[in-house]
Structure formats: structure tokens, C-alpha cells
Amino acid sequence: MSDTEHTGQRARPGLHGRRKGKPLRQHQTELIEQELPRLAALGEQGLVDWRTAFDFTPRALRMEIGFGGGEHLIAQAAANRDVAYIGCEPFINGVAKLLARMEELGLNNMRVHPGDAVDVLRALPDACVEQIDLLYPDPWPKRRQRKRRFVSEETMADLARVLIPGGRWRFATDIDDYAGWTLARVLRSPDFTWTAQTSSDWVQPWPGFVQTRYEAKAVLAGRRPVYLTFIRK
Ligand SMILES: C[S@@+](CC[C@H](N)C(=O)[O-])C[C@H]1O[C@@H](n2cnc3c(N)ncnc32)[C@H](O)[C@@H]1O
């Protein structure tokens, strides 16, 4: 049984969270108006070709879905300047923050999608992404809201299609029920294996992991994150 009603096209969770917060500062507005069109992952011509979009030849493509304020994505892109990144985030204040940090650090290895990550996943060719990070997706804890969760059999099929064999899907959450929800789907998936051997494999952050704003709040509130790595078969 599929997680969402079948409509002919593969179903998608859609966007349910907020897209705007406090008013943008002047420079943030300028970045959104002037820089975002140049750095957009999806333009009028469709998805940019990551192999030719940059002024260098990337050795791999990675993606972060729902980057929030971009703390983790910026750190990854700064540490791996020979890798191309696509960041997806519909919350425009987060996008503005990311653009400002990219400018400060002179990062030239990123494209941004200020919207639903499913748009990018469905525009990507097969087997081209080395790593996809989904860090603290909105938990939607109430039973009737769970169908809004990003992880579903449909989005997992999208992730599986775009990842290269051996590619990584990394998932972090502080919500036990969401960890169980995702593991249950991975364990019955023909496309992914879960790599954990011992508990330290999922309670320790990944090497080089930079804490996100959401994680910092979760830890302060006494919740324990888990870090799950799934390998594309
Ligand atoms: C709980 S927040 C976590 C943000 C960030 N990853 C962190 O750890 O601080 C979840 C984020 O996912 C974004 N989001 C929700 N649905 C999305 C979708 N379909 N595509 C991309 N991002 C999405 C939200 O706007 C929000 O910023």
C-alpha cells in the first residue's frame, strides 16, 4: 500500500510549513531579487546542468532538503569546494540567510531552490546524486498530520531514482516516532539498506557534522537526535 492516495502521478507531500517570517532586511531583499535568479537550481530552462553550471568541474553532486537557516549546508559546501550542492528550502528567510553566507564566504559551488525539494528531485536525471541530507524534517506529530511528512514511499522512490548506486541518504530526527516511521519504510524498501552496526553508528553525529538551529533547540529541550545513513543499493 502506498503512503498517499494514488493519483496517476506519484504523490507528493506538498508544502505545509510557513514560507515567510519577519520582514527581510534590505540587503537580504537585494540578494533574493538579484542573486537568487542567478543561483536558482530550477530556471525557465528547467534544472541547471550541475556538470556545466559552475566555473569548475564538480567531482560529485549533493543535496540538502529543508536546509532551514543553512548552517549545515554552508559548512558542507565550504569544506568541499570541489563538490556541487543543491539546497532546497521554501522558507524565504532561510534562503536569504544562506545567500548572505554564500556571499560572505565566496562560495561558488551551490544552487538553490526556494521551494519544494520534490520539484528538484523530479527534474533530476537518474543516478546522479552522491548524497542527500534530510535533517530534521518537520515532524508533523499528530496522527492526522503524518501524511504531510516528507518521508513517504513516493518520495523515497524519488530519492532512490536520483541517487547513484552506493550513494547516501542521511536522515536526522529528534522525534522517535519519525525515526521509527522512516526505518519501517527503509526496512521494507528494495532500494535502501541501513548501515548501522552498533548504536554509536546512529547516536553519534556524522564526522564533520555542523549542528543545525533546529537540532540545538531539540537538544536544549532534552530530546536525543538520531543520525541514520541509508545506502542506495
Ligand atoms: C524542522 S525544520 C528543520 C530545518 C533545518 N534542517 C534544521 O535542522 O535547522 C524543517 C524545514 O524543512 C523545510 N521543508 C518543509 N517541506 C519541505 C519541502 N517539501 N522541500 C524542502 N524543504 C521543506 C521547512 O521549510 C523547514 O525549514
CSV table of C-alpha atoms and ligand atoms in Angstrom, one decimal:
chain,number,residue,atom,x,y,z
A,1,MET,CA,0.0,0.0,0.0
A,2,SER,CA,1.3,3.4,-0.8
A,3,ASP,CA,1.5,6.2,1.8
A,4,THR,CA,-0.6,8.6,-0.1
A,5,GLU,CA,-3.5,8.3,-2.3
A,6,HIS,CA,-2.6,7.3,-5.9
A,7,THR,CA,-3.4,10.0,-8.4
A,8,GLY,CA,-1.8,8.7,-11.6
A,9,GLN,CA,1.3,10.8,-10.9
A,10,ARG,CA,3.5,9.9,-8.0
A,11,ALA,CA,2.0,11.6,-4.9
A,12,ARG,CA,4.0,14.3,-3.0
A,13,PRO,CA,3.7,15.7,0.4
A,14,GLY,CA,3.3,19.3,-0.7
A,15,LEU,CA,4.3,22.3,1.3
A,16,HIS,CA,2.6,22.8,4.6
A,17,GLY,CA,5.0,24.9,6.7
A,18,ARG,CA,5.5,28.7,6.7
A,19,ARG,CA,7.2,30.3,3.8
A,20,LYS,CA,7.8,33.8,5.3
A,21,GLY,CA,8.9,35.0,8.7
A,22,LYS,CA,9.9,38.5,9.7
A,23,PRO,CA,10.5,41.1,7.0
A,24,LEU,CA,13.8,40.8,5.2
A,25,ARG,CA,16.5,43.4,5.7
A,26,GLN,CA,17.4,45.5,2.8
A,27,HIS,CA,20.5,43.5,1.8
A,28,GLN,CA,18.6,40.2,2.1
A,29,THR,CA,15.9,41.6,-0.2
A,30,GLU,CA,18.6,42.6,-2.7
A,31,LEU,CA,20.1,39.1,-2.5
A,32,ILE,CA,16.7,37.5,-3.2
A,33,GLU,CA,15.9,39.8,-6.1
A,34,GLN,CA,19.3,40.0,-7.7
A,35,GLU,CA,21.3,36.9,-6.7
A,36,LEU,CA,18.7,34.2,-6.4
A,37,PRO,CA,17.7,34.3,-10.1
A,38,ARG,CA,21.4,33.7,-11.0
A,39,LEU,CA,21.8,30.9,-8.4
A,40,ALA,CA,18.4,29.2,-8.9
A,41,ALA,CA,18.5,25.4,-9.4
A,42,LEU,CA,15.4,25.5,-11.4
A,43,GLY,CA,15.1,28.2,-14.1
A,44,GLU,CA,13.0,28.8,-17.2
A,45,GLN,CA,15.1,26.2,-19.0
A,46,GLY,CA,14.4,23.6,-16.2
A,47,LEU,CA,17.0,22.2,-13.9
A,48,VAL,CA,20.5,23.6,-14.3
A,49,ASP,CA,23.1,21.0,-15.5
A,50,TRP,CA,25.3,20.7,-12.5
A,51,ARG,CA,28.2,19.4,-14.5
A,52,THR,CA,28.4,22.6,-16.5
A,53,ALA,CA,26.7,25.2,-14.3
A,54,PHE,CA,29.8,26.2,-12.3
A,55,ASP,CA,33.2,27.7,-13.2
A,56,PHE,CA,34.8,24.4,-12.3
A,57,THR,CA,34.0,20.7,-12.9
A,58,PRO,CA,32.4,19.3,-9.8
A,59,ARG,CA,33.5,15.8,-8.8
A,60,ALA,CA,30.1,15.0,-7.4
A,61,LEU,CA,26.6,16.4,-6.7
A,62,ARG,CA,25.0,16.5,-3.2
A,63,MET,CA,21.7,17.9,-2.0
A,64,GLU,CA,20.2,19.1,1.2
A,65,ILE,CA,16.4,19.1,1.7
A,66,GLY,CA,14.9,21.7,4.0
A,67,PHE,CA,18.2,23.4,5.0
A,68,GLY,CA,16.4,25.9,7.4
A,69,GLY,CA,19.0,28.6,8.1
A,70,GLY,CA,21.6,26.8,6.1
A,71,GLU,CA,24.2,26.2,8.9
A,72,HIS,CA,24.9,22.7,7.9
A,73,LEU,CA,24.7,23.2,4.1
A,74,ILE,CA,27.1,26.2,4.2
A,75,ALA,CA,29.6,24.2,6.3
A,76,GLN,CA,29.4,21.3,3.9
A,77,ALA,CA,29.8,23.5,0.8
A,78,ALA,CA,32.7,25.4,2.4
A,79,ALA,CA,34.5,22.1,3.3
A,80,ASN,CA,34.0,20.5,-0.1
A,81,ARG,CA,34.5,23.2,-2.7
A,82,ASP,CA,35.0,20.7,-5.5
A,83,VAL,CA,31.5,19.3,-4.9
A,84,ALA,CA,28.3,20.9,-6.3
A,85,TYR,CA,25.4,21.3,-3.9
A,86,ILE,CA,21.8,21.9,-4.4
A,87,GLY,CA,19.9,23.3,-1.4
A,88,CYS,CA,16.1,23.3,-1.2
A,89,GLU,CA,14.2,25.4,1.3
A,90,PRO,CA,10.8,27.1,0.9
A,91,PHE,CA,11.2,29.4,3.9
A,92,ILE,CA,12.5,32.6,2.2
A,93,ASN,CA,14.2,34.0,5.3
A,94,GLY,CA,16.3,30.8,5.4
A,95,VAL,CA,17.1,31.3,1.7
A,96,ALA,CA,18.2,34.9,2.3
A,97,LYS,CA,20.4,33.8,5.2
A,98,LEU,CA,22.0,31.2,3.0
A,99,LEU,CA,22.7,33.6,0.2
A,100,ALA,CA,24.3,36.1,2.6
A,101,ARG,CA,26.6,33.4,4.0
A,102,MET,CA,27.5,32.2,0.5
A,103,GLU,CA,28.4,35.8,-0.4
A,104,GLU,CA,30.5,36.3,2.8
A,105,LEU,CA,32.4,33.0,2.2
A,106,GLY,CA,32.7,33.5,-1.6
A,107,LEU,CA,31.0,30.1,-2.2
A,108,ASN,CA,30.6,29.3,-5.9
A,109,ASN,CA,29.5,25.6,-5.6
A,110,MET,CA,25.9,25.9,-4.8
A,111,ARG,CA,22.5,26.2,-6.5
A,112,VAL,CA,19.3,27.0,-4.5
A,113,HIS,CA,15.7,26.0,-4.9
A,114,PRO,CA,13.4,28.3,-2.8
A,115,GLY,CA,10.6,25.8,-2.8
A,116,ASP,CA,9.5,22.1,-2.6
A,117,ALA,CA,12.5,19.7,-2.9
A,118,VAL,CA,10.3,17.3,-4.8
A,119,ASP,CA,10.4,19.7,-7.8
A,120,VAL,CA,14.1,19.3,-7.9
A,121,LEU,CA,14.1,15.5,-7.3
A,122,ARG,CA,11.6,15.0,-10.2
A,123,ALA,CA,13.7,17.2,-12.5
A,124,LEU,CA,17.0,15.4,-11.8
A,125,PRO,CA,18.2,12.7,-14.2
A,126,ASP,CA,18.6,9.1,-12.8
A,127,ALA,CA,21.5,8.2,-10.7
A,128,CYS,CA,23.4,11.4,-10.5
A,129,VAL,CA,23.4,12.4,-6.8
A,130,GLU,CA,26.1,11.2,-4.4
A,131,GLN,CA,24.5,12.2,-1.1
A,132,ILE,CA,21.1,13.6,0.1
A,133,ASP,CA,20.8,15.1,3.6
A,134,LEU,CA,17.3,15.4,5.1
A,135,LEU,CA,18.0,16.9,8.5
A,136,TYR,CA,15.1,17.4,11.0
A,137,PRO,CA,12.2,17.4,8.5
A,138,ASP,CA,9.0,18.8,10.0
A,139,PRO,CA,7.8,16.1,12.4
A,140,TRP,CA,4.0,16.5,12.0
A,141,PRO,CA,3.5,14.5,15.2
A,142,LYS,CA,-0.3,14.4,15.2
A,143,ARG,CA,-1.7,11.2,13.6
A,144,ARG,CA,-3.9,13.0,11.1
A,145,GLN,CA,-0.9,15.2,10.0
A,146,ARG,CA,1.6,12.4,9.4
A,147,LYS,CA,0.7,12.2,5.7
A,148,ARG,CA,2.4,15.6,5.4
A,149,ARG,CA,5.8,14.1,6.4
A,150,PHE,CA,8.5,14.4,3.8
A,151,VAL,CA,9.4,10.8,4.1
A,152,SER,CA,6.9,8.6,2.2
A,153,GLU,CA,7.2,5.6,-0.2
A,154,GLU,CA,6.7,8.1,-3.0
A,155,THR,CA,9.5,10.5,-2.0
A,156,MET,CA,11.7,7.5,-1.2
A,157,ALA,CA,11.2,6.3,-4.8
A,158,ASP,CA,12.3,9.8,-5.9
A,159,LEU,CA,15.4,9.6,-3.7
A,160,ALA,CA,16.2,6.1,-4.9
A,161,ARG,CA,15.9,7.1,-8.5
A,162,VAL,CA,18.3,10.1,-8.3
A,163,LEU,CA,21.0,8.6,-6.0
A,164,ILE,CA,23.9,6.8,-7.6
A,165,PRO,CA,24.4,3.1,-6.5
A,166,GLY,CA,26.2,3.3,-3.2
A,167,GLY,CA,25.0,6.9,-2.7
A,168,ARG,CA,23.9,8.0,0.7
A,169,TRP,CA,20.6,9.3,2.1
A,170,ARG,CA,21.3,10.8,5.5
A,171,PHE,CA,18.4,11.4,7.8
A,172,ALA,CA,18.4,13.1,11.2
A,173,THR,CA,15.5,13.5,13.6
A,174,ASP,CA,14.8,14.1,17.3
A,175,ILE,CA,11.4,12.6,17.1
A,176,ASP,CA,11.3,8.8,18.0
A,177,ASP,CA,8.1,8.3,16.1
A,178,TYR,CA,9.6,9.8,12.9
A,179,ALA,CA,12.7,7.7,13.2
A,180,GLY,CA,10.5,4.6,13.5
A,181,TRP,CA,8.3,5.7,10.6
A,182,THR,CA,11.4,6.1,8.4
A,183,LEU,CA,13.1,2.9,9.5
A,184,ALA,CA,10.0,0.9,8.9
A,185,ARG,CA,9.8,2.2,5.3
A,186,VAL,CA,13.5,1.7,4.7
A,187,LEU,CA,13.5,-1.9,6.0
A,188,ARG,CA,10.8,-2.9,3.6
A,189,SER,CA,12.3,-0.9,0.7
A,190,PRO,CA,14.1,-2.8,-2.1
A,191,ASP,CA,16.2,0.3,-2.8
A,192,PHE,CA,18.0,1.1,0.5
A,193,THR,CA,20.0,-0.6,3.2
A,194,TRP,CA,20.6,0.8,6.7
A,195,THR,CA,24.3,0.7,7.5
A,196,ALA,CA,24.2,0.8,11.4
A,197,GLN,CA,26.2,-1.9,13.1
A,198,THR,CA,26.2,-0.6,16.7
A,199,SER,CA,24.2,2.1,18.4
A,200,SER,CA,27.1,4.5,18.2
A,201,ASP,CA,26.5,4.5,14.5
A,202,TRP,CA,23.2,6.3,14.9
A,203,VAL,CA,23.6,8.3,18.1
A,204,GLN,CA,26.9,10.0,17.1
A,205,PRO,CA,26.6,12.8,14.5
A,206,TRP,CA,28.4,12.2,11.2
A,207,PRO,CA,32.0,13.3,11.0
A,208,GLY,CA,32.2,17.0,10.3
A,209,PHE,CA,28.5,17.5,11.1
A,210,VAL,CA,27.7,21.1,12.0
A,211,GLN,CA,24.7,21.4,14.3
A,212,THR,CA,21.6,23.0,12.8
A,213,ARG,CA,19.5,25.6,14.6
A,214,TYR,CA,16.7,23.1,14.9
A,215,GLU,CA,19.0,20.5,16.5
A,216,ALA,CA,20.3,22.9,19.0
A,217,LYS,CA,16.8,23.7,20.2
A,218,ALA,CA,15.9,20.0,20.3
A,219,VAL,CA,18.9,19.2,22.4
A,220,LEU,CA,18.2,22.1,24.8
A,221,ALA,CA,14.7,20.7,25.2
A,222,GLY,CA,16.2,17.4,26.2
A,223,ARG,CA,15.4,15.4,23.1
A,224,ARG,CA,18.0,13.0,21.6
A,225,PRO,CA,18.8,13.1,17.9
A,226,VAL,CA,19.4,10.1,15.8
A,227,TYR,CA,21.5,10.1,12.6
A,228,LEU,CA,20.6,7.4,10.2
A,229,THR,CA,22.5,6.6,7.0
A,230,PHE,CA,20.9,4.7,4.2
A,231,ILE,CA,22.8,3.4,1.3
A,232,ARG,CA,21.3,3.1,-2.2
A,233,LYS,CA,21.6,-0.5,-3.4
B,1,LIG,C1,12.1,21.5,11.3
B,1,LIG,S1,12.8,22.5,10.0
B,1,LIG,C2,14.5,22.0,10.1
B,1,LIG,C3,15.4,23.0,9.3
B,1,LIG,C4,16.9,22.6,9.3
B,1,LIG,N1,17.1,21.3,8.6
B,1,LIG,C5,17.4,22.5,10.7
B,1,LIG,O1,17.7,21.3,11.1
B,1,LIG,O2,17.6,23.5,11.4
B,1,LIG,C6,12.2,21.7,8.5
B,1,LIG,C7,12.5,22.5,7.3
B,1,LIG,O3,12.1,21.8,6.1
B,1,LIG,C8,11.5,22.7,5.2
B,1,LIG,N2,10.6,22.0,4.3
B,1,LIG,C9,9.4,21.5,4.6
B,1,LIG,N3,8.9,20.9,3.5
B,1,LIG,C10,9.9,21.0,2.5
B,1,LIG,C11,9.9,20.5,1.2
B,1,LIG,N4,8.9,19.9,0.6
B,1,LIG,N5,11.0,20.8,0.5
B,1,LIG,C12,12.1,21.4,1.0
B,1,LIG,N6,12.1,21.9,2.3
B,1,LIG,C13,11.0,21.7,3.0
B,1,LIG,C14,10.8,23.7,6.1
B,1,LIG,O4,10.6,25.0,5.5
B,1,LIG,C15,11.8,23.8,7.3
B,1,LIG,O5,12.7,24.9,7.1
